[in-house]
PDB file of N, CA and C in Angstrom:
ATOM      1  N   MET A   1      96.065 103.207 107.955  1.00 41.00           N
ATOM      2  CA  MET A   1      94.911 102.208 107.759  1.00 41.00           C
ATOM      3  C   MET A   1      93.965 103.000 107.803  1.00 41.00           C
ATOM      4  N   GLN A   2      92.713 102.175 107.512  1.00 41.00           N
ATOM      5  CA  GLN A   2      91.366 103.006 107.133  1.00 41.00           C
ATOM      6  C   GLN A   2      90.782 101.770 108.078  1.00 41.00           C
ATOM      7  N   LEU A   3      90.092 102.839 108.888  1.00 42.00           N
ATOM      8  CA  LEU A   3      88.885 101.578 109.969  1.00 42.00           C
ATOM      9  C   LEU A   3      87.784 101.140 109.622  1.00 42.00           C
ATOM     10  N   TRP A   4      87.193 100.813 108.135  1.00 41.00           N
ATOM     11  CA  TRP A   4      86.094 100.551 107.464  1.00 41.00           C
ATOM     12  C   TRP A   4      86.742  99.692 106.254  1.00 41.00           C
ATOM     13  N   GLY A   5      86.468  98.855 106.049  1.00 41.00           N
ATOM     14  CA  GLY A   5      86.634  98.373 105.437  1.00 41.00           C
ATOM     15  C   GLY A   5      87.057  96.686 104.911  1.00 41.00           C
ATOM     16  N   ALA A   6      89.490  94.743 105.103  1.00 40.00           N
ATOM     17  CA  ALA A   6      89.662  93.389 105.597  1.00 40.00           C
ATOM     18  C   ALA A   6      90.847  92.887 106.345  1.00 40.00           C
ATOM     19  N   ARG A   7      92.399  91.494 106.808  1.00 39.00           N
ATOM     20  CA  ARG A   7      93.228  90.726 106.891  1.00 39.00           C
ATOM     21  C   ARG A   7      92.863  89.030 107.021  1.00 39.00           C
ATOM     22  N   SER A   8      91.923  88.560 107.564  1.00 38.00           N
ATOM     23  CA  SER A   8      91.630  87.426 107.502  1.00 38.00           C
ATOM     24  C   SER A   8      91.733  86.837 105.624  1.00 38.00           C
ATOM     25  N   LEU A   9      91.068  87.817 105.270  1.00 37.00           N
ATOM     26  CA  LEU A   9      90.312  87.640 103.642  1.00 37.00           C
ATOM     27  C   LEU A   9      91.523  88.582 102.676  1.00 37.00           C
ATOM     28  N   VAL A  10      92.796  87.794 101.626  1.00 38.00           N
ATOM     29  CA  VAL A  10      93.476  88.032 101.040  1.00 38.00           C
ATOM     30  C   VAL A  10      93.089  87.560 100.176  1.00 38.00           C
ATOM     31  N   TRP A  11      92.295  88.794  99.017  1.00 35.00           N
ATOM     32  CA  TRP A  11      92.086  88.555  97.921  1.00 35.00           C
ATOM     33  C   TRP A  11      93.177  88.580  96.416  1.00 35.00           C
ATOM     34  N   THR A  12      93.618  87.120  96.420  1.00 34.00           N
ATOM     35  CA  THR A  12      94.438  86.974  95.547  1.00 34.00           C
ATOM     36  C   THR A  12      94.264  85.849  94.990  1.00 34.00           C
ATOM     37  N   THR A  13      94.966  85.723  93.570  1.00 34.00           N
ATOM     38  CA  THR A  13      94.620  84.707  92.640  1.00 34.00           C
ATOM     39  C   THR A  13      95.952  84.000  92.690  1.00 34.00           C
ATOM     40  N   PRO A  14      96.866  82.837  93.299  1.00 37.00           N
ATOM     41  CA  PRO A  14      98.142  82.786  93.271  1.00 37.00           C
ATOM     42  C   PRO A  14      98.366  81.633  92.183  1.00 37.00           C
ATOM     43  N   ALA A  15      97.688  80.903  91.724  1.00 37.00           N
ATOM     44  CA  ALA A  15      97.410  79.560  90.598  1.00 37.00           C
ATOM     45  C   ALA A  15      97.525  80.710  89.428  1.00 37.00           C
ATOM     46  N   THR A  16      96.667  81.824  88.931  1.00 34.00           N
ATOM     47  CA  THR A  16      96.648  82.478  88.336  1.00 34.00           C
ATOM     48  C   THR A  16      97.780  83.250  87.788  1.00 34.00           C
ATOM     49  N   ALA A  17      98.183  83.832  88.722  1.00 37.00           N
ATOM     50  CA  ALA A  17      99.098  84.957  88.438  1.00 37.00           C
ATOM     51  C   ALA A  17     100.470  84.958  88.002  1.00 37.00           C
ATOM     52  N   SER A  18     100.429  85.989  87.362  1.00 39.00           N
ATOM     53  CA  SER A  18     101.806  85.964  86.122  1.00 39.00           C
ATOM     54  C   SER A  18     102.976  86.437  86.965  1.00 39.00           C
ATOM     55  N   LEU A  19     102.557  87.702  87.784  1.00 38.00           N
ATOM     56  CA  LEU A  19     103.166  88.968  88.876  1.00 38.00           C
ATOM     57  C   LEU A  19     103.925  88.521  89.640  1.00 38.00           C
ATOM     58  N   GLN A  20     104.948  88.669  90.435  1.00 40.00           N
ATOM     59  CA  GLN A  20     104.946  88.714  91.982  1.00 40.00           C
ATOM     60  C   GLN A  20     105.362  89.459  92.279  1.00 40.00           C
ATOM     61  N   THR A  21     104.620  90.281  93.653  1.00 41.00           N
ATOM     62  CA  THR A  21     104.677  91.402  94.486  1.00 41.00           C
ATOM     63  C   THR A  21     105.464  90.807  95.489  1.00 41.00           C
ATOM     64  N   LYS A  22     106.205  91.672  95.962  1.00 45.00           N
ATOM     65  CA  LYS A  22     107.234  92.047  97.007  1.00 45.00           C
ATOM     66  C   LYS A  22     107.002  91.446  98.491  1.00 45.00           C
ATOM     67  N   SER A  23     106.010  91.742  98.485  1.00 54.00           N
ATOM     68  CA  SER A  23     104.801  90.833  99.543  1.00 54.00           C
ATOM     69  C   SER A  23     105.617  88.862  99.753  1.00 54.00           C
ATOM     70  N   GLY A  24     105.627  88.555  97.867  1.00 65.00           N
ATOM     71  CA  GLY A  24     105.739  87.299  98.136  1.00 65.00           C
ATOM     72  C   GLY A  24     104.448  87.245  97.791  1.00 65.00           C
ATOM     73  N   TRP A  25     103.246  87.605  97.597  1.00 68.00           N
ATOM     74  CA  TRP A  25     101.675  87.067  96.943  1.00 68.00           C
ATOM     75  C   TRP A  25     101.586  87.048  95.511  1.00 68.00           C
ATOM     76  N   ASN A  26     101.228  86.498  94.314  1.00 73.00           N
ATOM     77  CA  ASN A  26     100.670  86.774  93.115  1.00 73.00           C
ATOM     78  C   ASN A  26      99.636  87.190  92.985  1.00 73.00           C
ATOM     79  N   THR A  27      99.728  88.172  91.921  1.00 77.00           N
ATOM     80  CA  THR A  27      98.458  88.565  92.562  1.00 77.00           C
ATOM     81  C   THR A  27      98.113  89.154  90.673  1.00 77.00           C
ATOM     82  N   LEU A  28      97.337  89.491  90.019  1.00 84.00           N
ATOM     83  CA  LEU A  28      96.724  89.750  88.536  1.00 84.00           C
ATOM     84  C   LEU A  28      97.354  90.773  87.828  1.00 84.00           C
ATOM     85  N   SER A  29      97.129  91.456  88.906  1.00 83.00           N
ATOM     86  CA  SER A  29      97.408  93.261  88.798  1.00 83.00           C
ATOM     87  C   SER A  29      98.659  93.479  88.556  1.00 83.00           C
ATOM     88  N   GLY A  30      99.453  92.601  89.251  1.00 79.00           N
ATOM     89  CA  GLY A  30     100.827  92.788  89.948  1.00 79.00           C
ATOM     90  C   GLY A  30     100.973  93.513  91.248  1.00 79.00           C
ATOM     91  N   ARG A  31     100.029  94.485  91.356  1.00 80.00           N
ATOM     92  CA  ARG A  31      99.822  95.371  93.042  1.00 80.00           C
ATOM     93  C   ARG A  31      99.949  94.301  94.250  1.00 80.00           C
ATOM     94  N   PRO A  32     100.596  95.138  95.274  1.00 80.00           N
ATOM     95  CA  PRO A  32     100.334  94.750  96.747  1.00 80.00           C
ATOM     96  C   PRO A  32      98.806  93.534  96.843  1.00 80.00           C
ATOM     97  N   PRO A  33      98.566  92.760  97.310  1.00 83.00           N
ATOM     98  CA  PRO A  33      96.801  92.212  97.918  1.00 83.00           C
ATOM     99  C   PRO A  33      96.704  93.571  98.773  1.00 83.00           C
ATOM    100  N   VAL A  34      95.840  93.671  99.231  1.00 85.00           N
ATOM    101  CA  VAL A  34      94.761  94.378  99.961  1.00 85.00           C
ATOM    102  C   VAL A  34      94.448  93.593 101.349  1.00 85.00           C
ATOM    103  N   LEU A  35      95.070  94.017 102.694  1.00 84.00           N
ATOM    104  CA  LEU A  35      95.007  92.946 103.302  1.00 84.00           C
ATOM    105  C   LEU A  35      93.477  93.429 104.713  1.00 84.00           C
ATOM    106  N   VAL A  36      92.740  92.777 105.187  1.00 86.00           N
ATOM    107  CA  VAL A  36      91.963  93.231 105.612  1.00 86.00           C
ATOM    108  C   VAL A  36      91.593  92.530 106.708  1.00 86.00           C
ATOM    109  N   GLY A  37      91.578  93.156 107.688  1.00 86.00           N
ATOM    110  CA  GLY A  37      91.353  92.570 109.273  1.00 86.00           C
ATOM    111  C   GLY A  37      89.787  92.271 109.987  1.00 86.00           C
ATOM    112  N   HIS A  38      89.117  91.023 109.797  1.00 85.00           N
ATOM    113  CA  HIS A  38      87.794  90.648 109.636  1.00 85.00           C
ATOM    114  C   HIS A  38      87.797  90.849 111.205  1.00 85.00           C
ATOM    115  N   ARG A  39      87.374  91.296 111.781  1.00 87.00           N
ATOM    116  CA  ARG A  39      87.071  91.966 113.210  1.00 87.00           C
ATOM    117  C   ARG A  39      88.209  91.984 114.003  1.00 87.00           C
ATOM    118  N   GLY A  40      89.004  92.482 112.887  1.00 85.00           N
ATOM    119  CA  GLY A  40      90.308  93.006 114.082  1.00 85.00           C
ATOM    120  C   GLY A  40      91.317  91.688 114.147  1.00 85.00           C
ATOM    121  N   GLU A  41      92.641  91.580 115.176  1.00 85.00           N
ATOM    122  CA  GLU A  41      93.516  90.697 114.909  1.00 85.00           C
ATOM    123  C   GLU A  41      93.418  89.355 115.715  1.00 85.00           C
ATOM    124  N   LYS A  42      91.765  88.717 115.100  1.00 82.00           N
ATOM    125  CA  LYS A  42      91.591  87.808 116.638  1.00 82.00           C
ATOM    126  C   LYS A  42      92.340  86.924 117.141  1.00 82.00           C
ATOM    127  N   ALA A  43      93.791  85.947 116.655  1.00 84.00           N
ATOM    128  CA  ALA A  43      94.037  85.291 117.080  1.00 84.00           C
ATOM    129  C   ALA A  43      95.274  86.038 117.913  1.00 84.00           C
ATOM    130  N   PHE A  44      95.006  87.003 118.406  1.00 84.00           N
ATOM    131  CA  PHE A  44      96.029  87.058 118.956  1.00 84.00           C
ATOM    132  C   PHE A  44      95.604  88.269 120.267  1.00 84.00           C
ATOM    133  N   MET A  45      94.007  88.401 120.101  1.00 87.00           N
ATOM    134  CA  MET A  45      93.118  89.726 120.788  1.00 87.00           C
ATOM    135  C   MET A  45      92.001  89.712 120.891  1.00 87.00           C
ATOM    136  N   PRO A  46      91.155  89.589 121.713  1.00 89.00           N
ATOM    137  CA  PRO A  46      90.036  89.628 121.714  1.00 89.00           C
ATOM    138  C   PRO A  46      89.286  90.194 120.570  1.00 89.00           C
ATOM    139  N   GLU A  47      88.294  89.493 119.999  1.00 87.00           N
ATOM    140  CA  GLU A  47      87.842  90.108 118.580  1.00 87.00           C
ATOM    141  C   GLU A  47      87.026  91.536 119.091  1.00 87.00           C
ATOM    142  N   HIS A  48      87.309  91.996 117.944  1.00 86.00           N
ATOM    143  CA  HIS A  48      86.284  93.403 117.785  1.00 86.00           C
ATOM    144  C   HIS A  48      86.404  94.005 119.170  1.00 86.00           C
ATOM    145  N   SER A  49      87.800  94.451 119.653  1.00 88.00           N
ATOM    146  CA  SER A  49      88.350  95.169 120.463  1.00 88.00           C
ATOM    147  C   SER A  49      89.307  96.392 119.864  1.00 88.00           C
ATOM    148  N   ARG A  50      89.715  97.132 120.881  1.00 88.00           N
ATOM    149  CA  ARG A  50      90.323  98.214 120.262  1.00 88.00           C
ATOM    150  C   ARG A  50      92.061  97.729 120.098  1.00 88.00           C
ATOM    151  N   ALA A  51      92.068  96.458 121.182  1.00 91.00           N
ATOM    152  CA  ALA A  51      93.364  96.356 120.777  1.00 91.00           C
ATOM    153  C   ALA A  51      93.898  95.107 119.732  1.00 91.00           C
ATOM    154  N   SER A  52      92.229  94.655 119.673  1.00 90.00           N
ATOM    155  CA  SER A  52      92.496  93.647 118.242  1.00 90.00           C
ATOM    156  C   SER A  52      92.791  94.401 117.161  1.00 90.00           C
ATOM    157  N   TYR A  53      91.935  95.768 116.900  1.00 88.00           N
ATOM    158  CA  TYR A  53      92.365  96.740 115.556  1.00 88.00           C
ATOM    159  C   TYR A  53      93.340  97.088 115.782  1.00 88.00           C
ATOM    160  N   TRP A  54      94.015  97.821 116.934  1.00 89.00           N
ATOM    161  CA  TRP A  54      95.312  98.021 116.678  1.00 89.00           C
ATOM    162  C   TRP A  54      96.319  97.120 116.103  1.00 89.00           C
ATOM    163  N   GLN A  55      96.442  96.063 116.545  1.00 90.00           N
ATOM    164  CA  GLN A  55      97.260  94.643 116.406  1.00 90.00           C
ATOM    165  C   GLN A  55      97.007  94.550 114.837  1.00 90.00           C
ATOM    166  N   ALA A  56      95.836  94.154 114.837  1.00 88.00           N
ATOM    167  CA  ALA A  56      95.636  94.242 112.743  1.00 88.00           C
ATOM    168  C   ALA A  56      96.536  95.386 112.527  1.00 88.00           C
ATOM    169  N   ALA A  57      96.382  96.598 112.433  1.00 88.00           N
ATOM    170  CA  ALA A  57      97.165  97.540 112.037  1.00 88.00           C
ATOM    171  C   ALA A  57      98.617  97.468 111.868  1.00 88.00           C
ATOM    172  N   LEU A  58      98.800  97.292 113.126  1.00 88.00           N
ATOM    173  CA  LEU A  58     100.706  96.331 113.358  1.00 88.00           C
ATOM    174  C   LEU A  58     101.202  96.152 112.895  1.00 88.00           C
ATOM    175  N   GLU A  59     100.038  94.772 112.104  1.00 86.00           N
ATOM    176  CA  GLU A  59     100.760  93.395 111.204  1.00 86.00           C
ATOM    177  C   GLU A  59     100.457  94.184 110.021  1.00 86.00           C
ATOM    178  N   GLY A  60      99.546  95.495 109.903  1.00 85.00           N
ATOM    179  CA  GLY A  60      99.877  95.387 108.058  1.00 85.00           C
ATOM    180  C   GLY A  60      98.662  95.322 107.678  1.00 85.00           C
ATOM    181  N   ALA A  61      97.272  95.473 108.591  1.00 87.00           N
ATOM    182  CA  ALA A  61      95.874  95.318 107.441  1.00 87.00           C
ATOM    183  C   ALA A  61      96.364  96.557 107.460  1.00 87.00           C
ATOM    184  N   ASP A  62      95.181  96.684 105.691  1.00 88.00           N
ATOM    185  CA  ASP A  62      94.793  97.897 105.150  1.00 88.00           C
ATOM    186  C   ASP A  62      93.569  98.227 105.450  1.00 88.00           C
ATOM    187  N   TYR A  63      92.521  97.614 106.263  1.00 88.00           N
ATOM    188  CA  TYR A  63      91.361  97.889 106.453  1.00 88.00           C
ATOM    189  C   TYR A  63      91.048  96.810 107.708  1.00 88.00           C
ATOM    190  N   ILE A  64      89.684  97.274 108.384  1.00 87.00           N
ATOM    191  CA  ILE A  64      89.935  96.407 109.498  1.00 87.00           C
ATOM    192  C   ILE A  64      87.876  96.676 109.367  1.00 87.00           C
ATOM    193  N   GLU A  65      87.307  95.293 109.349  1.00 87.00           N
ATOM    194  CA  GLU A  65      85.920  95.424 108.392  1.00 87.00           C
ATOM    195  C   GLU A  65      85.305  94.297 110.398  1.00 87.00           C
ATOM    196  N   PRO A  66      84.320  95.273 110.954  1.00 86.00           N
ATOM    197  CA  PRO A  66      83.770  94.989 111.569  1.00 86.00           C
ATOM    198  C   PRO A  66      83.034  94.422 111.855  1.00 86.00           C
ATOM    199  N   ASP A  67      81.869  93.318 112.198  1.00 86.00           N
ATOM    200  CA  ASP A  67      80.509  93.267 112.130  1.00 86.00           C
ATOM    201  C   ASP A  67      79.269  93.641 112.847  1.00 86.00           C
ATOM    202  N   LEU A  68      79.166  94.562 112.386  1.00 86.00           N
ATOM    203  CA  LEU A  68      77.875  95.563 112.525  1.00 86.00           C
ATOM    204  C   LEU A  68      76.987  95.660 112.100  1.00 86.00           C
ATOM    205  N   ALA A  69      75.855  96.115 113.164  1.00 86.00           N
ATOM    206  CA  ALA A  69      74.070  95.788 112.474  1.00 86.00           C
ATOM    207  C   ALA A  69      73.608  96.772 113.478  1.00 86.00           C
ATOM    208  N   LEU A  70      72.600  97.438 112.833  1.00 88.00           N
ATOM    209  CA  LEU A  70      71.866  98.499 112.665  1.00 88.00           C
ATOM    210  C   LEU A  70      70.328  97.938 113.986  1.00 88.00           C
ATOM    211  N   THR A  71      70.536  98.393 114.942  1.00 90.00           N
ATOM    212  CA  THR A  71      69.295  98.175 115.953  1.00 90.00           C
ATOM    213  C   THR A  71      68.143  98.567 115.836  1.00 90.00           C
ATOM    214  N   ARG A  72      66.821  98.500 116.201  1.00 92.00           N
ATOM    215  CA  ARG A  72      65.888  99.200 115.677  1.00 92.00           C
ATOM    216  C   ARG A  72      65.437 100.252 116.308  1.00 92.00           C
ATOM    217  N   ASP A  73      66.552 101.256 117.000  1.00 95.00           N
ATOM    218  CA  ASP A  73      66.335 102.285 117.544  1.00 95.00           C
ATOM    219  C   ASP A  73      67.301 103.080 116.506  1.00 95.00           C
ATOM    220  N   GLY A  74      68.206 102.239 115.390  1.00 91.00           N
ATOM    221  CA  GLY A  74      68.843 103.252 114.841  1.00 91.00           C
ATOM    222  C   GLY A  74      70.691 103.518 114.911  1.00 91.00           C
ATOM    223  N   HIS A  75      70.873 102.942 116.241  1.00 92.00           N
ATOM    224  CA  HIS A  75      71.930 102.649 116.495  1.00 92.00           C
ATOM    225  C   HIS A  75      72.798 101.594 116.135  1.00 92.00           C
ATOM    226  N   LEU A  76      74.375 102.128 115.212  1.00 89.00           N
ATOM    227  CA  LEU A  76      75.254 100.959 114.910  1.00 89.00           C
ATOM    228  C   LEU A  76      75.904 100.414 116.343  1.00 89.00           C
ATOM    229  N   VAL A  77      76.192  99.066 116.340  1.00 87.00           N
ATOM    230  CA  VAL A  77      76.331  98.445 117.578  1.00 87.00           C
ATOM    231  C   VAL A  77      77.253  96.899 116.538  1.00 87.00           C
ATOM    232  N   VAL A  78      78.343  97.085 117.041  1.00 84.00           N
ATOM    233  CA  VAL A  78      79.193  95.398 116.891  1.00 84.00           C
ATOM    234  C   VAL A  78      78.509  94.523 117.154  1.00 84.00           C
ATOM    235  N   ASN A  79      78.321  93.345 116.224  1.00 81.00           N
ATOM    236  CA  ASN A  79      77.643  92.658 116.689  1.00 81.00           C
ATOM    237  C   ASN A  79      77.734  91.115 115.869  1.00 81.00           C
ATOM    238  N   HIS A  80      78.653  89.943 116.074  1.00 75.00           N
ATOM    239  CA  HIS A  80      78.805  88.340 115.680  1.00 75.00           C
ATOM    240  C   HIS A  80      77.857  87.593 116.074  1.00 75.00           C
ATOM    241  N   ASN A  81      76.872  87.507 114.948  1.00 71.00           N
ATOM    242  CA  ASN A  81      76.407  85.693 115.601  1.00 71.00           C
ATOM    243  C   ASN A  81      76.449  84.700 114.422  1.00 71.00           C
ATOM    244  N   GLU A  82      77.183  83.235 115.265  1.00 57.00           N
ATOM    245  CA  GLU A  82      77.529  82.837 114.274  1.00 57.00           C
ATOM    246  C   GLU A  82      76.254  81.953 114.096  1.00 57.00           C
TER     247      GLU A  82
END
């Protein structure tokens, strides 16, 4: 698993795909979909926590995609504003 990159989102097109992957998702290329954990696995753990990132990895996420913001003094912080 890489710590940059998603699981809330799965990029597939089941309605138009012709090939079936072993995961059960249809994709145009026939390759398995890439699973990305946006904010980790927020259904079971606090979002943006180490526990949520770890849980996403345990559930098969290929990437974790945190909400990052750059502060005025040049530091990256995890931040989500709705």
